[in-house]
Amino acid sequence: MHKIDIDLVEMTMDVMKYVIDRLSSTQNKIGKPKKEAELKALVGETITNKGIGGEQAFKLWKKHLTESNVPIDHPRHLAFVPASPTRAAVMFDLVTSASSIHGAYWMEGAGGIFCENEAMKWIVSLTGLPKGAFGVFTSGGTAANLSAIVTAREYWRSLNDQNKVEKGLVITSIGAHSSIKAMAKVADVDILLVDTEDVMHANALQETIDGLTAHQRQRLFAIVGTGGTTNAGIIDDLEGIASICEKENLWFHVDAAYGGGALAADSVRHLFKGIEKADSITIDPHKWMFSPYDCGAVIYKDPELAKNAHSQQGSYLDIFKDEGAHGFNPTDYQIQLTRRVRGLPLWFSLATHGTDRYKEAVERGIELAQIAGRLIEEHPKVELVRAPSLSCVLYRRVGWEPEDYTHWTYENHKKGFALVTPTKWKNGDVFETVSRFCFINPDTTQGDIEAILDSMV
Ligand SMILES: *Cc1c(COP(=O)(O)O)cnc(C)c1O
């Protein structure tokens, strides 16, 4: 026993040292995946009858495995939607794990859930939703979107008997995130796409609704607008869509998984006008609110409707319900039962830094996109595809074919210099391959952007 205890203390120190080193280093690598067979050859068998020991396993992690990840917080990682969790949040992610909190019911997780709810109040306040609106933290935007779609559909089904036997229908635009389409499948509802990757305007939506057959119109129960498309940072005409939803009696969901952080930024807040009329909203703190993975959020204007859809019944759960009735039970408002109190790291970070620092850090991402836009306009070899929106910038290298972008991305990644990936932009009827920046990390510099542009020789 004694020996094990000493080993465990040493292991804890080693792990803490690793974490502190990673968090304080400015020299973290971009990283690059290896093939599974290569990794296997490097580390050999790790799961054995007797175990290989923590020291050895940790050595293998540090020597071979960690290098084969592509950490999303590198300042020149501008692909996909990067991330930049604060140190405070990461440290409290460790505390969250060490505290073994079951985050489904107040009865077991009161302290953790209290903190989550404090952070949630701030997020809800950014949306401008009316009093009574509230939300819960989910594993991400996908789970948040699913929770919202199911809530909307169950509400619609409760309205009349005919709806109970119909397959629901949702309208969104082709700029919507893939998870909307994927979760419509999970919820077994049909989806119709307004044909624009740019702003979904109210008139285009109205035309689509007016073009439905009577049966389709009866099946239509929700509209999904996007508050910052993942590809280009475009915000739909939320105000116009909200009016249509009100007039047509439709659920209005806003997917702001990526863009939601920008609600904190005074410079762009007006672009989200209308979001305060949503029935539900998705925001990912693990994208632009500097939380570690994974942390999404779903917010409802009327949380009772979510409870009607998601509250789980089971005889062994009754005890939790009795006790938990005195508090807030996060499981009731989204698809998951047992859950990590994944909003806890965000709470600690917000409490540590204050919301002004969050505002500044988000504004910096927007500013970086504006700086990149200017640099692109001044650069002889590149041009903007459209004006930067939120923290996304789409631009083309004049004269490049799709393979040139792929090759360039690959070379920069191989050198460990940067990760900037191409995307497609719908230009009329053709999909053009272009380059894309998405800024989240406030430590990215103008010099980083210049160096990346100059590498497009
Ligand atoms: C990233 C994203 C999602 C999916 O969120 P996950 O956290 O990856 O599940 C959904 N919608 C939008 C707009 C996104 O940017």
Coordinates of C-alpha atoms and ligand atoms in Angstrom, one line a residue:
M1 CA 0.0 0.0 0.0
H2 CA 2.7 2.4 1.1
K3 CA 4.6 2.0 -2.1
I4 CA 1.5 2.6 -4.2
D5 CA 0.8 5.8 -2.3
I6 CA 4.2 7.2 -3.0
D7 CA 3.9 6.3 -6.7
L8 CA 0.6 8.1 -6.8
V9 CA 2.0 11.2 -5.3
E10 CA 4.9 11.2 -7.7
M11 CA 2.5 10.6 -10.6
T12 CA 0.3 13.5 -9.5
M13 CA 3.3 15.8 -9.3
D14 CA 4.5 14.6 -12.8
V15 CA 1.0 15.3 -14.3
M16 CA 0.8 18.7 -12.6
K17 CA 4.2 19.6 -13.9
Y18 CA 3.2 18.6 -17.4
V19 CA 0.1 20.6 -17.2
I20 CA 1.9 23.7 -15.9
D21 CA 4.6 23.3 -18.6
R22 CA 2.0 23.1 -21.3
L23 CA 0.0 26.0 -20.1
S24 CA 2.9 28.3 -19.6
S25 CA 4.9 27.4 -22.7
T26 CA 4.9 29.7 -25.7
Q27 CA 6.7 27.1 -27.8
N28 CA 3.9 24.5 -28.1
K29 CA 4.0 22.8 -31.5
I30 CA 1.4 22.7 -34.2
G31 CA 1.5 18.9 -34.1
K32 CA 0.8 16.5 -36.8
P33 CA -1.1 13.1 -36.9
K34 CA 0.7 9.9 -37.5
K35 CA -0.7 6.7 -38.9
E36 CA -2.1 4.2 -36.4
A37 CA 0.5 1.6 -37.4
E38 CA 3.3 4.1 -36.8
L39 CA 2.0 5.0 -33.4
K40 CA 1.6 1.3 -32.5
A41 CA 5.2 0.6 -33.6
L42 CA 6.3 3.5 -31.3
V43 CA 4.4 2.6 -28.2
G44 CA 3.8 -1.2 -28.5
E45 CA 1.3 -2.9 -26.2
T46 CA -0.1 -0.5 -23.5
I47 CA -3.1 -2.5 -22.2
T48 CA -1.8 -5.7 -20.6
N49 CA -2.9 -8.0 -17.8
K50 CA -0.6 -6.4 -15.3
G51 CA -0.4 -2.9 -16.7
I52 CA 2.7 -1.2 -17.9
G53 CA 2.7 1.3 -15.0
G54 CA 1.8 4.9 -14.9
E55 CA 5.4 6.1 -15.3
Q56 CA 5.9 4.2 -18.5
A57 CA 2.5 5.1 -19.9
F58 CA 3.0 8.8 -19.2
K59 CA 6.5 8.6 -20.8
L60 CA 4.9 7.1 -24.0
W61 CA 2.3 9.9 -24.0
K62 CA 4.9 12.6 -23.7
K63 CA 7.4 11.1 -26.1
H64 CA 5.2 9.9 -28.9
L65 CA 1.5 10.4 -28.5
T66 CA 1.0 14.0 -27.6
E67 CA 3.1 15.0 -30.7
S68 CA 0.6 13.3 -32.8
N69 CA -2.2 15.7 -31.8
V70 CA -2.9 19.0 -33.5
P71 CA -3.7 21.3 -30.5
I72 CA -6.3 23.8 -31.4
D73 CA -4.9 26.6 -29.3
H74 CA -1.8 27.4 -31.4
P75 CA -1.8 31.1 -32.4
R76 CA -1.2 30.1 -36.1
H77 CA -3.9 27.4 -36.0
L78 CA -6.6 29.3 -37.9
A79 CA -8.4 26.4 -39.4
F80 CA -11.9 25.2 -38.6
V81 CA -13.0 27.0 -35.4
P82 CA -9.9 27.1 -33.3
A83 CA -10.0 27.5 -29.5
S84 CA -8.1 29.2 -26.8
P85 CA -9.1 28.1 -23.3
T86 CA -7.9 30.3 -20.5
R87 CA -5.5 28.9 -18.0
A88 CA -8.0 29.4 -15.3
A89 CA -10.6 27.4 -17.2
V90 CA -8.1 24.6 -17.9
M91 CA -7.0 24.4 -14.2
F92 CA -10.6 24.2 -13.1
D93 CA -11.2 21.5 -15.6
L94 CA -8.8 19.5 -13.5
V95 CA -10.7 20.5 -10.4
T96 CA -13.9 19.4 -12.1
S97 CA -12.5 16.0 -12.7
A98 CA -11.0 15.6 -9.3
S99 CA -14.3 16.6 -7.6
S100 CA -16.3 13.7 -9.0
I101 CA -19.5 15.6 -9.4
H102 CA -22.5 14.0 -11.0
G103 CA -24.1 17.0 -12.8
A104 CA -27.5 15.7 -13.6
Y105 CA -29.3 16.6 -10.4
W106 CA -29.1 19.4 -7.8
M107 CA -29.2 16.8 -5.1
E108 CA -25.7 15.5 -6.0
G109 CA -24.2 18.5 -7.8
A110 CA -25.6 21.5 -6.0
G111 CA -22.3 23.3 -5.6
G112 CA -21.1 22.7 -9.2
I113 CA -24.5 23.3 -10.7
F114 CA -24.8 26.6 -8.7
C115 CA -21.5 27.8 -10.4
E116 CA -22.7 26.6 -13.8
N117 CA -25.9 28.6 -13.4
E118 CA -24.0 31.7 -12.4
A119 CA -22.0 31.5 -15.6
M120 CA -25.2 30.6 -17.5
K121 CA -26.9 33.8 -16.2
W122 CA -24.2 35.9 -17.8
I123 CA -24.6 34.0 -21.2
V124 CA -28.4 34.4 -21.0
S125 CA -28.0 38.1 -20.3
L126 CA -26.0 38.5 -23.5
T127 CA -28.8 37.1 -25.5
G128 CA -31.4 39.7 -24.3
L129 CA -34.0 36.9 -23.9
P130 CA -36.9 37.8 -21.6
K131 CA -37.0 37.0 -17.9
G132 CA -37.5 33.3 -17.3
A133 CA -35.2 32.2 -20.1
F134 CA -32.5 29.9 -19.0
G135 CA -30.2 27.2 -20.3
V136 CA -27.9 24.3 -19.6
F137 CA -24.4 23.3 -20.6
T138 CA -24.2 20.4 -23.1
S139 CA -21.3 18.4 -24.6
G140 CA -21.3 20.8 -27.6
G141 CA -23.3 22.6 -30.3
T142 CA -24.5 19.4 -31.8
A143 CA -26.1 18.1 -28.6
A144 CA -27.5 21.6 -28.0
N145 CA -29.1 21.7 -31.4
L146 CA -30.5 18.3 -31.0
S147 CA -31.9 19.2 -27.6
A148 CA -33.6 22.3 -29.0
I149 CA -35.0 20.6 -32.1
V150 CA -36.5 17.8 -30.0
T151 CA -38.0 20.4 -27.6
A152 CA -39.5 22.3 -30.5
R153 CA -40.9 19.2 -32.1
E154 CA -42.4 17.9 -28.8
Y155 CA -44.0 21.2 -28.3
W156 CA -45.4 21.2 -31.8
R157 CA -46.8 17.7 -31.3
S158 CA -48.5 18.8 -28.1
L159 CA -50.5 21.4 -30.0
N160 CA -52.9 19.0 -31.8
D161 CA -53.5 15.3 -32.5
Q162 CA -52.7 15.7 -36.2
N163 CA -49.2 16.8 -35.4
K164 CA -48.6 13.7 -33.3
V165 CA -48.8 11.5 -36.4
E166 CA -46.9 13.8 -38.8
K167 CA -43.2 13.9 -39.6
G168 CA -42.0 17.4 -38.7
L169 CA -40.3 19.7 -41.1
V170 CA -37.6 22.3 -40.4
I171 CA -36.4 25.1 -42.6
T172 CA -32.8 26.5 -42.5
S173 CA -30.3 27.7 -45.1
I174 CA -27.4 26.0 -46.8
G175 CA -25.1 28.2 -44.6
A176 CA -26.4 26.3 -41.5
H177 CA -23.9 24.0 -39.8
S178 CA -23.8 20.3 -40.8
S179 CA -25.0 19.4 -37.3
I180 CA -28.5 20.9 -38.0
K181 CA -28.9 18.5 -40.9
A182 CA -27.4 15.6 -38.9
M183 CA -29.6 16.2 -35.9
A184 CA -32.7 16.5 -38.0
K185 CA -31.9 13.0 -39.0
V186 CA -31.6 11.9 -35.4
A187 CA -34.9 13.5 -34.5
D188 CA -36.4 12.0 -37.7
V189 CA -37.6 15.3 -39.1
D190 CA -37.2 16.6 -42.6
I191 CA -35.2 19.6 -43.5
L192 CA -35.6 22.1 -46.3
L193 CA -32.7 24.5 -47.2
V194 CA -33.1 28.1 -48.4
D195 CA -30.6 28.3 -51.2
T196 CA -28.1 30.8 -49.8
E197 CA -24.8 30.5 -48.1
D198 CA -24.9 34.2 -47.5
V199 CA -27.4 36.0 -45.1
M200 CA -30.8 34.2 -45.0
H201 CA -33.1 37.1 -45.5
A202 CA -36.7 37.2 -44.3
N203 CA -38.1 37.5 -47.9
A204 CA -36.2 34.4 -49.1
L205 CA -37.5 32.5 -46.1
Q206 CA -41.1 33.8 -46.7
E207 CA -40.9 32.7 -50.3
T208 CA -39.8 29.3 -49.3
I209 CA -42.7 29.0 -46.8
D210 CA -45.2 30.3 -49.3
G211 CA -43.9 27.7 -51.8
L212 CA -44.7 24.8 -49.5
T213 CA -47.6 22.4 -50.2
A214 CA -50.4 22.5 -47.7
H215 CA -49.2 19.3 -46.2
Q216 CA -45.6 20.5 -45.9
R217 CA -46.9 23.7 -44.3
Q218 CA -48.7 21.7 -41.7
R219 CA -45.6 19.7 -41.0
L220 CA -43.4 22.8 -40.7
F221 CA -42.6 23.5 -37.0
A222 CA -39.3 25.4 -36.8
I223 CA -36.9 27.7 -38.5
V224 CA -33.2 27.6 -37.7
G225 CA -31.3 30.8 -38.2
T226 CA -27.5 31.0 -37.8
G227 CA -25.8 33.6 -35.6
G228 CA -22.4 33.4 -37.3
T229 CA -22.0 30.7 -39.9
T230 CA -19.1 28.4 -39.3
N231 CA -17.7 28.9 -42.8
A232 CA -17.9 32.7 -43.1
G233 CA -19.2 34.2 -39.9
I234 CA -22.4 35.4 -41.5
I235 CA -25.3 36.3 -39.3
D236 CA -28.8 35.7 -40.7
D237 CA -31.5 38.4 -40.6
L238 CA -32.6 37.3 -37.2
E239 CA -35.0 40.2 -36.7
G240 CA -36.8 39.4 -40.0
I241 CA -36.8 35.6 -39.3
A242 CA -38.2 36.3 -35.8
S243 CA -41.1 38.3 -37.3
I244 CA -42.0 35.5 -39.7
C245 CA -41.8 32.9 -36.9
E246 CA -44.1 35.0 -34.8
K247 CA -46.6 35.5 -37.7
E248 CA -46.5 31.9 -38.8
N249 CA -46.5 30.4 -35.3
L250 CA -43.1 28.7 -35.7
W251 CA -40.4 27.8 -33.3
F252 CA -37.3 30.0 -33.8
H253 CA -34.0 28.4 -33.1
V254 CA -30.8 30.4 -33.4
D255 CA -27.6 28.4 -33.9
A256 CA -24.9 30.6 -32.6
A257 CA -22.5 27.9 -31.6
Y258 CA -19.5 29.7 -33.1
G259 CA -20.8 33.3 -33.2
G260 CA -22.4 33.4 -29.7
G261 CA -19.3 34.6 -28.1
A262 CA -19.6 37.8 -30.2
L263 CA -22.7 38.7 -28.3
A264 CA -20.3 40.0 -25.7
A265 CA -18.6 42.3 -28.3
D266 CA -20.1 45.8 -28.4
S267 CA -18.8 46.4 -31.9
V268 CA -20.9 43.7 -33.5
R269 CA -23.7 43.1 -31.0
H270 CA -26.2 45.0 -33.2
L271 CA -25.8 42.4 -36.0
F272 CA -27.6 39.9 -33.7
K273 CA -30.7 42.0 -33.3
G274 CA -33.7 39.7 -33.2
I275 CA -31.9 36.9 -31.2
E276 CA -33.8 38.1 -28.1
K277 CA -37.0 36.8 -29.8
A278 CA -35.7 33.3 -30.2
D279 CA -37.3 30.3 -28.6
S280 CA -34.0 28.5 -28.3
I281 CA -30.3 29.4 -28.8
T282 CA -27.2 27.3 -29.1
I283 CA -23.8 28.8 -28.0
D284 CA -20.6 26.9 -27.6
P285 CA -18.4 28.2 -24.8
H286 CA -15.7 25.9 -26.1
K287 CA -15.5 27.9 -29.2
W288 CA -15.5 31.7 -28.5
M289 CA -15.8 31.8 -24.7
F290 CA -12.4 30.3 -24.0
S291 CA -13.6 27.1 -22.3
P292 CA -11.8 23.8 -22.7
Y293 CA -13.5 20.9 -24.6
D294 CA -16.2 20.1 -24.2
C295 CA -18.7 22.7 -23.4
G296 CA -21.7 23.8 -25.4
A297 CA -24.9 25.4 -24.2
V298 CA -28.6 25.4 -25.1
I299 CA -30.8 28.2 -23.9
Y300 CA -34.6 28.3 -24.0
K301 CA -37.1 31.2 -23.8
D302 CA -39.4 28.8 -21.9
P303 CA -37.3 26.1 -20.1
E304 CA -40.6 24.3 -19.1
L305 CA -41.0 23.2 -22.7
A306 CA -37.6 21.7 -22.6
K307 CA -38.4 19.9 -19.4
N308 CA -41.6 18.5 -21.0
A309 CA -39.4 17.0 -23.8
H310 CA -36.4 15.8 -21.9
S311 CA -37.1 15.0 -18.3
Q312 CA -36.4 11.3 -17.7
Q313 CA -38.6 9.1 -15.7
G314 CA -37.4 6.0 -13.9
S315 CA -38.2 4.4 -10.6
Y316 CA -34.6 4.5 -9.4
L317 CA -34.4 8.2 -10.3
D318 CA -37.4 9.2 -8.1
I319 CA -35.2 9.8 -5.0
F320 CA -33.1 12.3 -7.0
K321 CA -36.2 14.1 -8.1
D322 CA -37.7 14.4 -4.6
E323 CA -34.5 15.9 -3.2
G324 CA -33.6 17.7 -6.4
A325 CA -37.0 19.3 -6.6
H326 CA -35.5 22.0 -4.4
G327 CA -33.0 22.9 -7.1
F328 CA -32.2 22.9 -10.7
N329 CA -31.7 19.6 -12.5
P330 CA -29.7 20.1 -15.7
T331 CA -30.7 16.7 -17.0
D332 CA -34.3 17.9 -17.5
Y333 CA -33.3 20.4 -20.2
Q334 CA -31.2 18.4 -22.7
I335 CA -30.6 14.9 -23.9
Q336 CA -28.0 13.7 -21.4
L337 CA -28.6 12.1 -18.0
T338 CA -25.2 11.6 -16.2
R339 CA -23.2 14.7 -17.1
R340 CA -20.0 16.4 -16.2
V341 CA -20.5 19.9 -14.7
R342 CA -18.8 21.1 -17.8
G343 CA -19.8 24.7 -17.2
L344 CA -17.7 24.8 -14.1
P345 CA -14.4 25.7 -15.8
L346 CA -16.1 28.6 -17.5
W347 CA -17.5 29.8 -14.2
F348 CA -14.0 29.8 -12.6
S349 CA -12.5 31.6 -15.5
L350 CA -15.3 34.3 -15.6
A351 CA -15.0 34.7 -11.9
T352 CA -11.3 35.1 -12.1
H353 CA -11.1 37.5 -15.1
G354 CA -14.4 39.3 -15.1
T355 CA -16.6 39.6 -18.1
D356 CA -14.8 42.7 -19.4
R357 CA -11.8 40.6 -20.2
Y358 CA -14.0 38.3 -22.2
K359 CA -15.4 41.2 -24.1
E360 CA -11.8 42.4 -24.9
A361 CA -10.6 38.9 -25.9
V362 CA -13.6 38.5 -28.3
E363 CA -13.1 42.0 -29.7
R364 CA -9.5 41.0 -30.4
G365 CA -10.6 38.1 -32.6
I366 CA -12.9 40.5 -34.6
E367 CA -10.0 43.0 -34.8
L368 CA -7.7 40.4 -36.1
A369 CA -10.1 39.6 -38.9
Q370 CA -10.2 43.3 -39.8
I371 CA -6.4 43.5 -39.8
A372 CA -6.3 40.4 -42.0
G373 CA -8.8 42.0 -44.4
R374 CA -6.6 45.1 -44.7
L375 CA -3.5 43.0 -45.2
I376 CA -5.2 41.0 -47.9
E377 CA -6.3 44.1 -49.7
E378 CA -2.8 45.5 -49.7
H379 CA -1.2 42.3 -50.7
P380 CA -0.5 41.9 -54.5
K381 CA -1.2 38.1 -54.6
V382 CA -4.4 37.7 -52.6
E383 CA -7.9 39.2 -52.6
L384 CA -10.9 39.1 -50.4
V385 CA -13.8 36.8 -51.4
R386 CA -16.1 38.9 -49.1
A387 CA -15.6 41.4 -46.3
P388 CA -14.5 39.8 -43.1
S389 CA -17.5 38.8 -40.9
L390 CA -17.1 38.3 -37.1
S391 CA -13.7 36.6 -37.0
C392 CA -13.9 34.8 -40.3
V393 CA -12.0 35.9 -43.4
L394 CA -12.4 34.2 -46.8
Y395 CA -9.8 35.1 -49.4
R396 CA -8.4 33.8 -52.6
R397 CA -4.8 33.5 -53.9
V398 CA -5.1 34.9 -57.4
G399 CA -4.5 32.2 -60.0
W400 CA -4.6 29.2 -57.7
E401 CA -6.3 26.0 -58.4
P402 CA -7.8 23.8 -55.6
E403 CA -4.7 21.6 -55.6
D404 CA -2.5 24.6 -54.9
Y405 CA -4.4 25.4 -51.7
T406 CA -4.2 21.8 -50.6
H407 CA -0.5 21.7 -51.3
W408 CA 0.1 25.0 -49.5
T409 CA -1.9 23.8 -46.4
Y410 CA 0.0 20.6 -46.3
E411 CA 3.5 22.2 -46.6
N412 CA 2.8 24.8 -43.9
H413 CA 1.5 22.1 -41.6
K414 CA 4.4 19.8 -42.4
K415 CA 6.9 22.5 -41.5
G416 CA 5.0 23.1 -38.2
F417 CA 4.5 26.7 -39.3
A418 CA 0.7 27.1 -39.5
L419 CA -2.6 25.3 -40.0
V420 CA -4.8 27.2 -42.4
T421 CA -7.1 25.1 -44.5
P422 CA -9.1 25.8 -47.6
T423 CA -12.8 25.8 -47.8
K424 CA -15.5 26.2 -50.5
W425 CA -17.6 29.3 -51.1
K426 CA -20.7 29.2 -53.3
N427 CA -20.2 31.8 -56.0
G428 CA -23.4 31.8 -58.1
D429 CA -23.7 28.1 -59.1
V430 CA -20.1 27.2 -58.6
F431 CA -18.3 26.2 -55.5
E432 CA -14.9 28.0 -55.5
T433 CA -12.0 26.7 -53.4
V434 CA -10.7 29.6 -51.3
S435 CA -8.6 30.1 -48.2
R436 CA -10.1 30.8 -44.8
F437 CA -9.0 32.3 -41.5
C438 CA -11.0 32.0 -38.3
F439 CA -9.5 33.9 -35.3
I440 CA -10.3 33.0 -31.7
N441 CA -6.9 33.1 -30.0
P442 CA -6.1 36.6 -28.8
D443 CA -2.4 35.8 -28.9
T444 CA -2.4 35.6 -32.7
T445 CA -0.4 38.5 -34.0
Q446 CA -0.4 40.7 -37.1
G447 CA 3.1 39.2 -37.8
D448 CA 1.5 35.7 -37.8
I449 CA -1.0 36.8 -40.5
E450 CA 1.6 38.6 -42.6
A451 CA 3.9 35.5 -42.5
I452 CA 1.0 33.2 -43.5
L453 CA 0.0 35.5 -46.4
D454 CA 3.7 35.8 -47.5
S455 CA 3.9 32.0 -47.6
M456 CA 1.4 31.9 -50.5
V457 CA 4.1 32.4 -53.1
Ligands
LIG1 C1 -19.3 24.1 -34.3 C2 -20.7 24.4 -34.6 C3 -21.7 23.4 -34.3 C4 -21.4 22.1 -33.7 O1 -20.9 22.2 -32.4 P1 -20.0 21.1 -31.7 O2 -19.7 21.7 -30.4 O3 -18.9 20.8 -32.6 O4 -20.9 19.9 -31.6 C5 -23.0 23.7 -34.6 N1 -23.3 24.9 -35.2 C6 -22.4 25.8 -35.5 C7 -22.9 27.1 -36.1 C8 -21.1 25.6 -35.3 O5 -20.2 26.5 -35.6

